[in-house]
Amino acid sequence: MKKLQNYIDGKYQDPLCGQFIDNIEPATGKVYSYIPDSDEQDVEVAVNAAEKAFPIWSKMSTEERSQILVRLSEGIQNRMDEFVQAESRDNGKPVTLAAHVDIPRAVSNFHFFATAITHFSSESHYMEGLGLNYTLRKPIGIVGCISPWNLPLYLFSWKIAPALAAGNCVIAKPSEITPYTAYLLGEVAKEAGLPDGVLNILHGLGHRVGDAIIKHPKIKAISFTGGTKTGEYIARTAAPMFKKLSLELGGKNPVIIFADCDFDEMLSTTIRSSFANQGQICLCGSRILVERSIYDKFKEAFVSKVEKSVVSYPSDPKANLGAVVSEPHMEKILSYIELAKEEGGTILTGGERVILDAPYQDGYYIRPTVIEGLAYNCRTNQEEIFGPVVTIAPFDTEEEALMMANSTQYGLQTTLWTSDLKRAHRVADEAQSGIVWINSWLVRDLRTPFGGVKASGVGREGGLEALRFFTEAKNVFVKY
Ligand code: NDP
């Protein structure tokens, strides 16, 4: 069985402790490879390599760095099918989703930041009669990038690409649950001509190698995407060391549907926003609030469409939903469905594990689930489930919809369906979230700021925000 290795200083190598962890295929529940159980010794070696590489990489011209990152992007594109198969197998998502979303987006991330850096300029502030301020934006040095399992290479590259483009050296850790495409990325980086030590990819457990990354004194910034609890721990640990922090955390996103919306478009998009990637996208809408006058019509049409969704093994071209990522995660989702029942919810459809035919009988499949009859402030409606489970509830007024939408500790995104232009702007303005989609969902322009408010995170990724995060501003004043 394949043993993955860390990519450090341009070479693949075993973890120094010699230990490996099982990598399980969610579609079958079987171990299919092993990954390094890295620890602080490996982080030390990677930091030393990055320290050596930093003067070379940071002083290379922007144009040269840009060309290497373009080649990196092309390298993934050239091996598209291999990356797609690896992502789907590691994560359990349908192959079609990895082929249309995950891997093309990783290609775009590298390409976008490869070119964005050539347009990145800094400010100057003229003081009449006195002199001129100009601001330099210098790379930070060595930075840590830690990403989750739901959109593995997509989110990994969303951090690594701007960090590298800005001239930093990177110590990166993918989720131990989905390591494979990050493993392949080392090969592509080497082929693209990225100097050794500039990108170091370490595999292993969050509380072991992840912890060593956030605590290492020479790693000056941490860009993290993952759960709110982990983000809280990272903030608590890294902030006293004065590290720069970007935290993209959990969500419990509302979808607000007004009666005057384009019903058909809303319905088909709401199916996607509820269940794409088995509901395991931080931007999925899990609390669907519907204006009372169309509530029954919506309920009937939505449930009937959800019941037609096909849950199947990832390589089945008919699969709308594949497997959820792991057994513990499946158990967590199922426990929330039980909680919803205890809280008085009615399961309108789904609510159970799906057992497929061999060889997929031990895989982690859950039927898409719709629940109604719950109070807006019960645990099911307040806590992140991160699976194919949504609740629906009616509302009477815009104020009530906003109150329910804004009632959680989270604030990542709000989706809004209405044909009333004034209301659209008004509600978007009042929504407590970093992102609002009006009459759409998951339309991403890589130039826009991405991130959440409240317990959904600190800081913004994307476009110039990411390049600003991965640089230090230095202001220089020149007296006339
Ligand atoms: P986790 O917080 O469990 O893990 C995220 C990453 O952090 C993993 O690589 C993990 O490693 C690592 N990690 C865990 N503990 C530590 C630690 N003590 N020190 C350093 N690193 C650590 O999140 P999940 O992987 O379960 O991802 C799901 C979560 O991510 C959801 O809450 C979701 O909402 C959120 N998310 C947010 C997004 C956003 O943009 N706001 C986008 C996508 C997801 P390991 O895998 O080994 O535990």
Short mmCIF file of C-alpha atoms and ligand atoms in Angstrom, two decimals:
data_model
loop_
_atom_site.label_atom_id
_atom_site.label_comp_id
_atom_site.label_asym_id
_atom_site.label_seq_id
_atom_site.Cartn_x
_atom_site.Cartn_y
_atom_site.Cartn_z
CA MET A 1 0.00 0.00 0.00
CA LYS A 2 1.24 3.49 -0.89
CA LYS A 3 3.09 5.42 1.81
CA LEU A 4 2.89 9.18 1.32
CA GLN A 5 5.87 11.29 2.35
CA ASN A 6 6.49 14.84 3.47
CA TYR A 7 7.85 17.27 0.87
CA ILE A 8 10.66 19.18 2.57
CA ASP A 9 13.52 21.13 0.98
CA GLY A 10 12.48 19.90 -2.47
CA LYS A 11 12.68 16.21 -1.49
CA TYR A 12 10.14 13.61 -0.47
CA GLN A 13 11.05 12.16 2.91
CA ASP A 14 9.63 9.97 5.67
CA PRO A 15 8.76 11.59 9.00
CA LEU A 16 11.72 11.49 11.37
CA CYS A 17 9.77 9.48 13.95
CA GLY A 18 9.16 6.78 11.32
CA GLN A 19 5.44 6.56 12.20
CA PHE A 20 2.56 6.56 9.72
CA ILE A 21 -1.23 6.99 10.04
CA ASP A 22 -3.95 5.16 8.11
CA ASN A 23 -5.59 7.07 5.27
CA ILE A 24 -9.16 5.82 4.85
CA GLU A 25 -11.25 5.96 1.69
CA PRO A 26 -14.68 7.31 2.74
CA ALA A 27 -16.44 5.55 -0.14
CA THR A 28 -15.50 2.11 1.18
CA GLY A 29 -14.42 2.70 4.78
CA LYS A 30 -11.13 0.89 3.98
CA VAL A 31 -7.53 2.01 4.52
CA TYR A 32 -5.93 2.72 1.15
CA SER A 33 -2.66 4.49 1.96
CA TYR A 34 -0.52 5.66 4.85
CA ILE A 35 0.50 9.20 5.70
CA PRO A 36 3.40 10.52 7.78
CA ASP A 37 2.64 11.13 11.45
CA SER A 38 4.96 14.14 11.46
CA ASP A 39 5.92 16.08 14.57
CA GLU A 40 7.98 19.04 15.72
CA GLN A 41 11.25 17.46 14.49
CA ASP A 42 9.96 17.57 10.91
CA VAL A 43 8.76 21.15 11.39
CA GLU A 44 12.27 22.08 12.55
CA VAL A 45 13.84 20.57 9.42
CA ALA A 46 11.28 22.34 7.23
CA VAL A 47 11.85 25.68 8.96
CA ASN A 48 15.62 25.34 8.44
CA ALA A 49 15.06 24.65 4.74
CA ALA A 50 12.66 27.59 4.46
CA GLU A 51 15.11 29.88 6.23
CA LYS A 52 17.80 28.98 3.68
CA ALA A 53 15.42 29.47 0.77
CA PHE A 54 13.91 32.79 1.89
CA PRO A 55 16.69 35.13 0.70
CA ILE A 56 16.62 33.49 -2.74
CA TRP A 57 12.84 33.48 -3.15
CA SER A 58 12.09 36.86 -1.63
CA LYS A 59 14.75 38.60 -3.73
CA MET A 60 13.76 36.91 -6.97
CA SER A 61 12.02 39.37 -9.29
CA THR A 62 8.24 39.43 -9.12
CA GLU A 63 8.18 38.48 -12.80
CA GLU A 64 10.23 35.31 -12.18
CA ARG A 65 8.16 34.29 -9.17
CA SER A 66 5.04 34.87 -11.21
CA GLN A 67 6.31 32.65 -14.05
CA ILE A 68 7.10 29.79 -11.67
CA LEU A 69 3.62 29.99 -10.16
CA VAL A 70 2.02 30.06 -13.62
CA ARG A 71 3.96 26.86 -14.41
CA LEU A 72 2.74 25.38 -11.12
CA SER A 73 -0.83 26.15 -12.12
CA GLU A 74 -0.26 24.57 -15.55
CA GLY A 75 1.36 21.54 -13.91
CA ILE A 76 -1.88 20.78 -12.04
CA GLN A 77 -3.91 21.42 -15.19
CA ASN A 78 -1.73 18.95 -17.12
CA ARG A 79 -2.39 16.25 -14.54
CA MET A 80 -6.06 17.14 -14.09
CA ASP A 81 -7.44 13.62 -14.12
CA GLU A 82 -4.90 12.29 -11.62
CA PHE A 83 -5.67 15.15 -9.21
CA VAL A 84 -9.43 14.74 -9.69
CA GLN A 85 -9.34 11.01 -8.96
CA ALA A 86 -7.12 11.54 -5.91
CA GLU A 87 -9.35 14.27 -4.48
CA SER A 88 -12.51 12.28 -4.93
CA ARG A 89 -11.01 9.12 -3.46
CA ASP A 90 -9.57 10.92 -0.44
CA ASN A 91 -12.64 12.98 0.37
CA GLY A 92 -15.59 10.89 -0.83
CA LYS A 93 -16.96 13.65 -3.06
CA PRO A 94 -18.37 12.81 -6.50
CA VAL A 95 -15.68 12.70 -9.18
CA THR A 96 -17.79 15.13 -11.21
CA LEU A 97 -17.57 17.71 -8.40
CA ALA A 98 -13.79 17.37 -8.06
CA ALA A 99 -13.53 17.68 -11.86
CA HIS A 100 -15.76 20.76 -12.12
CA VAL A 101 -14.99 22.60 -8.90
CA ASP A 102 -12.08 21.49 -6.73
CA ILE A 103 -9.18 20.97 -9.08
CA PRO A 104 -10.03 23.65 -11.69
CA ARG A 105 -10.26 26.09 -8.79
CA ALA A 106 -6.83 25.05 -7.47
CA VAL A 107 -5.46 25.74 -10.98
CA SER A 108 -7.16 29.16 -10.94
CA ASN A 109 -5.87 29.98 -7.46
CA PHE A 110 -2.23 29.59 -8.52
CA HIS A 111 -2.83 31.36 -11.81
CA PHE A 112 -4.75 34.21 -10.18
CA PHE A 113 -2.08 34.99 -7.56
CA ALA A 114 0.75 34.45 -10.06
CA THR A 115 -0.68 37.33 -12.05
CA ALA A 116 -2.14 39.36 -9.14
CA ILE A 117 1.32 39.87 -7.68
CA THR A 118 2.44 41.59 -10.87
CA HIS A 119 -0.35 44.16 -10.35
CA PHE A 120 0.18 44.58 -6.61
CA SER A 121 1.25 48.12 -5.83
CA SER A 122 1.77 49.99 -2.60
CA GLU A 123 0.63 53.45 -1.53
CA SER A 124 2.30 56.81 -1.34
CA HIS A 125 1.02 59.77 0.68
CA TYR A 126 2.20 63.23 -0.24
CA MET A 127 2.30 65.87 2.54
CA GLU A 128 2.17 69.27 0.91
CA GLY A 129 5.37 71.24 1.36
CA LEU A 130 6.70 68.72 3.85
CA GLY A 131 7.59 65.51 2.09
CA LEU A 132 6.45 62.16 0.90
CA ASN A 133 5.49 58.89 2.55
CA TYR A 134 5.85 55.73 0.55
CA THR A 135 4.92 52.29 1.79
CA LEU A 136 6.93 49.18 1.11
CA ARG A 137 5.20 45.81 1.29
CA LYS A 138 7.76 43.18 2.14
CA PRO A 139 7.27 39.43 2.46
CA ILE A 140 6.91 38.31 6.07
CA GLY A 141 9.40 35.44 5.99
CA ILE A 142 8.26 31.93 6.88
CA VAL A 143 4.50 31.46 7.13
CA GLY A 144 2.28 28.53 8.14
CA CYS A 145 -0.75 27.47 6.10
CA ILE A 146 -3.18 24.96 7.65
CA SER A 147 -6.26 23.79 5.78
CA PRO A 148 -9.28 21.49 6.30
CA TRP A 149 -10.60 18.41 4.50
CA ASN A 150 -13.76 19.65 2.81
CA LEU A 151 -12.22 21.32 -0.26
CA PRO A 152 -8.70 19.98 0.15
CA LEU A 153 -6.54 21.33 -2.69
CA TYR A 154 -8.93 24.22 -3.35
CA LEU A 155 -8.39 25.68 0.14
CA PHE A 156 -4.75 24.57 0.44
CA SER A 157 -3.86 26.45 -2.75
CA TRP A 158 -6.03 29.46 -1.76
CA LYS A 159 -3.49 30.07 1.03
CA ILE A 160 -0.24 28.81 -0.45
CA ALA A 161 -0.56 30.70 -3.74
CA PRO A 162 -0.75 34.25 -2.27
CA ALA A 163 1.86 33.40 0.39
CA LEU A 164 4.35 32.28 -2.28
CA ALA A 165 3.44 35.04 -4.72
CA ALA A 166 4.21 37.65 -2.06
CA GLY A 167 7.71 36.15 -1.61
CA ASN A 168 7.28 34.09 1.55
CA CYS A 169 8.47 30.56 2.24
CA VAL A 170 5.70 28.23 3.37
CA ILE A 171 5.28 25.40 5.85
CA ALA A 172 1.92 23.90 4.94
CA LYS A 173 -0.23 21.19 6.47
CA PRO A 174 -3.28 19.74 4.75
CA SER A 175 -5.88 17.92 6.81
CA GLU A 176 -4.66 14.50 7.78
CA ILE A 177 -7.99 13.15 6.49
CA THR A 178 -7.38 14.35 2.92
CA PRO A 179 -3.62 14.49 2.24
CA TYR A 180 -3.33 13.08 -1.27
CA THR A 181 -3.55 16.08 -3.60
CA ALA A 182 -1.26 18.08 -1.29
CA TYR A 183 1.19 15.18 -1.58
CA LEU A 184 1.05 15.36 -5.39
CA LEU A 185 1.55 19.13 -5.29
CA GLY A 186 5.19 18.67 -4.23
CA GLU A 187 5.95 16.93 -7.55
CA VAL A 188 4.29 19.71 -9.50
CA ALA A 189 6.15 22.39 -7.52
CA LYS A 190 9.47 20.68 -8.28
CA GLU A 191 8.67 20.39 -11.99
CA ALA A 192 7.60 24.05 -12.09
CA GLY A 193 11.07 25.08 -10.86
CA LEU A 194 10.06 26.29 -7.39
CA PRO A 195 13.39 26.49 -5.51
CA ASP A 196 13.93 23.85 -2.82
CA GLY A 197 12.75 24.87 0.64
CA VAL A 198 10.28 27.50 -0.58
CA LEU A 199 7.26 25.22 -0.15
CA ASN A 200 7.34 22.49 2.49
CA ILE A 201 4.35 20.19 2.87
CA LEU A 202 4.02 18.26 6.12
CA HIS A 203 1.41 15.63 6.82
CA GLY A 204 0.00 14.48 10.11
CA LEU A 205 -2.27 15.24 13.00
CA GLY A 206 -3.44 18.73 13.91
CA HIS A 207 -2.58 18.46 17.57
CA ARG A 208 0.91 17.15 16.75
CA VAL A 209 2.46 18.62 13.61
CA GLY A 210 -0.19 21.38 13.30
CA ASP A 211 0.51 22.44 16.85
CA ALA A 212 4.27 22.48 16.19
CA ILE A 213 3.70 24.79 13.22
CA ILE A 214 1.62 27.32 15.13
CA LYS A 215 4.09 27.32 18.03
CA HIS A 216 7.34 27.58 16.06
CA PRO A 217 8.91 30.97 16.85
CA LYS A 218 10.32 31.41 13.33
CA ILE A 219 6.93 30.99 11.67
CA LYS A 220 5.69 34.57 11.69
CA ALA A 221 2.16 34.26 10.34
CA ILE A 222 -0.54 31.60 10.38
CA SER A 223 -3.26 31.33 7.79
CA PHE A 224 -5.79 28.80 9.06
CA THR A 225 -9.08 27.47 7.74
CA GLY A 226 -11.03 25.03 9.88
CA GLY A 227 -13.38 24.76 12.83
CA THR A 228 -14.08 27.63 15.23
CA LYS A 229 -12.84 25.64 18.23
CA THR A 230 -9.48 24.98 16.59
CA GLY A 231 -9.32 28.62 15.48
CA GLU A 232 -9.89 29.74 19.05
CA TYR A 233 -7.04 27.50 20.23
CA ILE A 234 -4.72 28.80 17.51
CA ALA A 235 -5.54 32.42 18.38
CA ARG A 236 -4.91 31.73 22.06
CA THR A 237 -1.57 30.08 21.32
CA ALA A 238 -0.17 32.21 18.50
CA ALA A 239 -1.39 35.70 19.47
CA PRO A 240 0.92 36.05 22.50
CA MET A 241 3.81 35.27 20.13
CA PHE A 242 2.67 38.28 18.03
CA LYS A 243 2.09 36.21 14.94
CA LYS A 244 -0.07 37.59 12.18
CA LEU A 245 -3.29 35.55 12.04
CA SER A 246 -5.89 34.92 9.39
CA LEU A 247 -8.66 32.63 10.66
CA GLU A 248 -11.41 31.32 8.38
CA LEU A 249 -13.74 29.38 10.63
CA GLY A 250 -17.13 27.69 10.87
CA GLY A 251 -20.54 28.86 9.77
CA LYS A 252 -24.29 28.29 10.08
CA ASN A 253 -25.42 30.20 7.05
CA PRO A 254 -29.00 31.39 6.53
CA VAL A 255 -30.88 31.37 3.22
CA ILE A 256 -33.67 33.98 3.24
CA ILE A 257 -36.34 33.38 0.63
CA PHE A 258 -38.93 36.09 -0.05
CA ALA A 259 -42.19 35.34 -1.88
CA ASP A 260 -41.29 37.64 -4.78
CA CYS A 261 -38.21 35.64 -5.84
CA ASP A 262 -37.74 33.76 -9.11
CA PHE A 263 -39.05 30.50 -7.64
CA ASP A 264 -37.54 28.02 -10.11
CA GLU A 265 -34.08 29.54 -10.05
CA MET A 266 -34.21 29.79 -6.27
CA LEU A 267 -35.27 26.16 -5.96
CA SER A 268 -32.54 24.64 -8.09
CA THR A 269 -29.85 26.83 -6.50
CA THR A 270 -31.11 26.07 -2.99
CA ILE A 271 -30.68 22.35 -3.68
CA ARG A 272 -27.04 23.06 -4.49
CA SER A 273 -26.47 25.47 -1.63
CA SER A 274 -27.85 22.87 0.76
CA PHE A 275 -26.22 19.66 -0.42
CA ALA A 276 -23.21 20.38 -2.68
CA ASN A 277 -20.22 18.39 -1.42
CA GLN A 278 -22.62 16.59 0.96
CA GLY A 279 -23.27 19.94 2.67
CA GLN A 280 -19.61 20.10 3.65
CA ILE A 281 -18.82 23.55 2.27
CA CYS A 282 -18.39 26.33 4.78
CA LEU A 283 -20.62 28.44 2.47
CA CYS A 284 -23.55 25.99 2.31
CA GLY A 285 -26.84 27.41 3.58
CA SER A 286 -28.13 25.20 6.37
CA ARG A 287 -31.01 27.31 7.76
CA ILE A 288 -33.61 28.01 5.11
CA LEU A 289 -36.05 30.77 6.07
CA VAL A 290 -39.07 31.11 3.79
CA GLU A 291 -41.74 33.83 3.67
CA ARG A 292 -44.93 32.25 5.00
CA SER A 293 -47.06 32.89 1.90
CA ILE A 294 -44.89 30.48 -0.16
CA TYR A 295 -43.75 28.19 2.66
CA ASP A 296 -46.00 25.23 1.77
CA LYS A 297 -45.26 25.53 -1.95
CA PHE A 298 -41.53 25.67 -1.20
CA LYS A 299 -41.66 22.76 1.22
CA GLU A 300 -43.42 20.48 -1.23
CA ALA A 301 -41.22 21.39 -4.23
CA PHE A 302 -37.98 21.30 -2.22
CA VAL A 303 -38.61 17.97 -0.53
CA SER A 304 -39.69 16.39 -3.80
CA LYS A 305 -36.48 17.59 -5.51
CA VAL A 306 -34.30 16.47 -2.58
CA GLU A 307 -35.86 13.00 -2.78
CA LYS A 308 -34.69 12.74 -6.39
CA SER A 309 -31.05 13.41 -5.40
CA VAL A 310 -28.89 10.36 -5.96
CA VAL A 311 -26.59 9.27 -3.14
CA SER A 312 -23.94 7.00 -4.59
CA TYR A 313 -20.26 6.05 -4.72
CA PRO A 314 -18.07 8.94 -5.92
CA SER A 315 -17.18 7.52 -9.33
CA ASP A 316 -20.86 7.00 -10.23
CA PRO A 317 -21.55 9.74 -12.82
CA LYS A 318 -25.17 9.86 -11.57
CA ALA A 319 -24.13 10.67 -7.98
CA ASN A 320 -25.41 14.02 -6.68
CA LEU A 321 -24.02 13.24 -3.25
CA GLY A 322 -21.06 10.99 -2.43
CA ALA A 323 -19.75 9.89 0.96
CA VAL A 324 -19.19 12.23 3.89
CA VAL A 325 -15.54 12.49 4.84
CA SER A 326 -15.08 10.06 7.75
CA GLU A 327 -16.82 7.74 10.15
CA PRO A 328 -16.57 10.12 13.13
CA HIS A 329 -17.97 12.92 10.97
CA MET A 330 -20.83 10.69 9.80
CA GLU A 331 -21.60 9.82 13.43
CA LYS A 332 -21.55 13.51 14.34
CA ILE A 333 -24.03 14.36 11.57
CA LEU A 334 -26.34 11.48 12.53
CA SER A 335 -26.20 12.57 16.18
CA TYR A 336 -27.41 16.04 15.15
CA ILE A 337 -30.33 14.44 13.31
CA GLU A 338 -31.22 12.63 16.56
CA LEU A 339 -30.87 15.91 18.45
CA ALA A 340 -33.24 17.60 15.99
CA LYS A 341 -35.85 14.93 16.73
CA GLU A 342 -35.38 15.40 20.49
CA GLU A 343 -35.81 19.14 20.00
CA GLY A 344 -39.18 18.55 18.36
CA GLY A 345 -38.18 18.64 14.70
CA THR A 346 -39.97 16.65 12.01
CA ILE A 347 -37.79 14.88 9.45
CA LEU A 348 -39.46 15.63 6.11
CA THR A 349 -37.04 13.49 4.14
CA GLY A 350 -33.75 11.66 4.74
CA GLY A 351 -32.51 11.41 8.29
CA GLU A 352 -30.58 8.17 7.92
CA ARG A 353 -27.41 6.46 6.77
CA VAL A 354 -27.48 4.87 3.32
CA ILE A 355 -25.91 1.43 2.87
CA LEU A 356 -24.77 0.90 -0.72
CA ASP A 357 -24.03 -2.41 -2.43
CA ALA A 358 -20.56 -4.01 -2.14
CA PRO A 359 -17.80 -2.89 -2.26
CA TYR A 360 -19.26 0.35 -0.82
CA GLN A 361 -21.32 -1.19 2.00
CA ASP A 362 -19.03 0.24 4.73
CA GLY A 363 -18.78 3.72 3.19
CA TYR A 364 -20.10 6.83 4.93
CA TYR A 365 -23.27 7.81 3.08
CA ILE A 366 -26.13 9.91 4.47
CA ARG A 367 -29.41 10.67 2.75
CA PRO A 368 -29.96 14.43 2.26
CA THR A 369 -32.11 15.53 5.16
CA VAL A 370 -34.73 18.27 5.53
CA ILE A 371 -36.12 19.12 8.97
CA GLU A 372 -38.95 21.47 9.98
CA GLY A 373 -40.68 22.53 13.15
CA LEU A 374 -37.65 23.72 15.11
CA ALA A 375 -37.24 26.97 17.05
CA TYR A 376 -34.68 29.31 15.51
CA ASN A 377 -32.65 29.29 18.73
CA CYS A 378 -32.48 25.52 19.39
CA ARG A 379 -29.10 23.77 19.17
CA THR A 380 -29.83 22.21 15.77
CA ASN A 381 -30.33 25.72 14.39
CA GLN A 382 -27.40 27.28 16.22
CA GLU A 383 -24.56 24.74 15.95
CA GLU A 384 -22.62 23.85 12.84
CA ILE A 385 -23.49 20.38 11.52
CA PHE A 386 -21.45 20.54 8.29
CA GLY A 387 -23.30 17.76 6.51
CA PRO A 388 -26.29 17.12 4.22
CA VAL A 389 -28.80 18.45 6.74
CA VAL A 390 -30.93 21.60 6.46
CA THR A 391 -33.79 23.04 8.47
CA ILE A 392 -36.68 25.00 6.99
CA ALA A 393 -38.84 27.54 8.81
CA PRO A 394 -41.42 30.18 7.86
CA PHE A 395 -41.19 33.90 8.64
CA ASP A 396 -43.72 36.74 8.42
CA THR A 397 -41.70 39.93 8.15
CA GLU A 398 -38.32 41.07 6.92
CA GLU A 399 -37.40 42.01 10.50
CA GLU A 400 -38.22 38.53 11.75
CA ALA A 401 -36.20 36.93 8.95
CA LEU A 402 -33.19 39.08 9.78
CA MET A 403 -33.51 38.41 13.48
CA MET A 404 -33.46 34.64 12.88
CA ALA A 405 -30.72 34.89 10.25
CA ASN A 406 -28.45 36.91 12.55
CA SER A 407 -29.18 34.89 15.69
CA THR A 408 -26.18 32.53 15.64
CA GLN A 409 -22.63 33.10 16.87
CA TYR A 410 -21.47 32.68 13.26
CA GLY A 411 -21.38 35.16 10.38
CA LEU A 412 -19.83 33.73 7.25
CA GLN A 413 -22.40 34.15 4.49
CA THR A 414 -26.06 35.00 3.90
CA THR A 415 -28.03 34.07 0.79
CA LEU A 416 -31.00 36.19 -0.13
CA TRP A 417 -33.75 35.57 -2.72
CA THR A 418 -35.98 38.49 -3.73
CA SER A 419 -36.90 40.57 -6.79
CA ASP A 420 -37.30 43.74 -4.73
CA LEU A 421 -34.14 45.75 -5.35
CA LYS A 422 -34.54 48.03 -2.36
CA ARG A 423 -35.15 45.14 -0.01
CA ALA A 424 -32.18 43.24 -1.43
CA HIS A 425 -29.82 46.10 -0.58
CA ARG A 426 -31.45 46.72 2.80
CA VAL A 427 -31.25 43.11 3.94
CA ALA A 428 -27.71 42.67 2.55
CA ASP A 429 -26.70 45.70 4.60
CA GLU A 430 -28.24 44.31 7.80
CA ALA A 431 -26.99 40.71 7.40
CA GLN A 432 -24.28 39.93 9.94
CA SER A 433 -21.93 38.10 7.61
CA GLY A 434 -18.79 38.69 5.61
CA ILE A 435 -20.39 37.55 2.35
CA VAL A 436 -23.89 38.03 0.90
CA TRP A 437 -25.20 36.41 -2.26
CA ILE A 438 -28.36 37.91 -3.75
CA ASN A 439 -30.30 35.62 -6.09
CA SER A 440 -27.25 33.38 -6.47
CA TRP A 441 -24.88 31.19 -4.51
CA LEU A 442 -21.17 30.39 -4.63
CA VAL A 443 -20.39 32.85 -7.38
CA ARG A 444 -16.76 33.58 -6.62
CA ASP A 445 -14.65 36.38 -8.02
CA LEU A 446 -11.14 35.73 -6.70
CA ARG A 447 -10.50 39.49 -6.37
CA THR A 448 -13.18 39.95 -3.70
CA PRO A 449 -12.60 39.81 0.07
CA PHE A 450 -13.49 36.42 1.50
CA GLY A 451 -14.15 35.70 5.17
CA GLY A 452 -16.56 35.92 8.04
CA VAL A 453 -17.50 37.99 11.08
CA LYS A 454 -18.24 36.95 14.67
CA ALA A 455 -17.15 33.35 15.35
CA SER A 456 -16.65 32.73 11.62
CA GLY A 457 -13.23 34.27 11.66
CA VAL A 458 -10.78 37.10 11.69
CA GLY A 459 -9.33 38.71 8.58
CA ARG A 460 -10.07 38.31 4.90
CA GLU A 461 -8.60 36.16 2.16
CA GLY A 462 -8.76 36.73 -1.59
CA GLY A 463 -7.34 39.28 -3.99
CA LEU A 464 -5.36 42.15 -2.54
CA GLU A 465 -6.52 41.28 1.00
CA ALA A 466 -4.50 38.06 0.85
CA LEU A 467 -1.43 39.81 -0.58
CA ARG A 468 -1.70 42.42 2.18
CA PHE A 469 -1.94 39.68 4.81
CA PHE A 470 1.15 37.93 3.51
CA THR A 471 3.25 41.13 3.49
CA GLU A 472 4.38 43.59 6.14
CA ALA A 473 3.82 47.25 5.41
CA LYS A 474 6.77 49.53 6.08
CA ASN A 475 6.20 53.26 5.74
CA VAL A 476 9.12 55.46 4.73
CA PHE A 477 8.96 59.26 5.05
CA VAL A 478 11.26 61.51 3.00
CA LYS A 479 11.50 65.18 4.00
CA TYR A 480 11.64 67.71 1.19
P1 NDP B 1 -10.41 21.40 12.06
O1 NDP B 1 -10.41 22.70 12.78
O2 NDP B 1 -10.60 20.16 12.83
O3 NDP B 1 -9.05 21.22 11.26
C1 NDP B 1 -8.56 22.13 10.31
C2 NDP B 1 -7.06 21.93 10.15
O4 NDP B 1 -6.41 22.29 11.35
C3 NDP B 1 -6.67 20.49 9.87
O5 NDP B 1 -5.53 20.44 9.04
C4 NDP B 1 -6.34 19.99 11.26
O6 NDP B 1 -5.54 18.85 11.29
C5 NDP B 1 -5.64 21.21 11.83
N1 NDP B 1 -5.60 21.27 13.28
C6 NDP B 1 -6.42 20.68 14.19
N2 NDP B 1 -6.02 20.95 15.46
C7 NDP B 1 -4.93 21.74 15.35
C8 NDP B 1 -4.05 22.36 16.29
N3 NDP B 1 -4.20 22.20 17.61
N4 NDP B 1 -3.03 23.11 15.82
C9 NDP B 1 -2.85 23.28 14.51
N5 NDP B 1 -3.63 22.70 13.56
C10 NDP B 1 -4.65 21.95 13.97
O7 NDP B 1 -11.50 21.56 10.91
P2 NDP B 1 -11.97 20.42 9.90
O8 NDP B 1 -10.79 19.89 9.15
O9 NDP B 1 -12.86 19.48 10.61
O10 NDP B 1 -12.80 21.31 8.85
C11 NDP B 1 -14.14 21.61 8.98
C12 NDP B 1 -14.32 23.02 9.51
O11 NDP B 1 -13.69 23.96 8.65
C13 NDP B 1 -15.77 23.44 9.59
O12 NDP B 1 -16.01 24.07 10.81
C14 NDP B 1 -15.90 24.45 8.46
O13 NDP B 1 -16.92 25.39 8.63
C15 NDP B 1 -14.57 25.06 8.45
N6 NDP B 1 -14.30 25.69 7.17
C16 NDP B 1 -14.29 27.06 7.09
C17 NDP B 1 -14.09 27.69 5.87
C18 NDP B 1 -14.02 29.19 5.78
O14 NDP B 1 -13.53 29.68 4.75
N7 NDP B 1 -14.49 29.94 6.75
C19 NDP B 1 -13.93 26.93 4.64
C20 NDP B 1 -13.96 25.49 4.84
C21 NDP B 1 -14.15 24.91 6.06
P3 NDP B 1 -6.27 17.40 11.45
O15 NDP B 1 -7.02 17.19 10.20
O16 NDP B 1 -5.16 16.47 11.62
O17 NDP B 1 -7.14 17.51 12.65
#
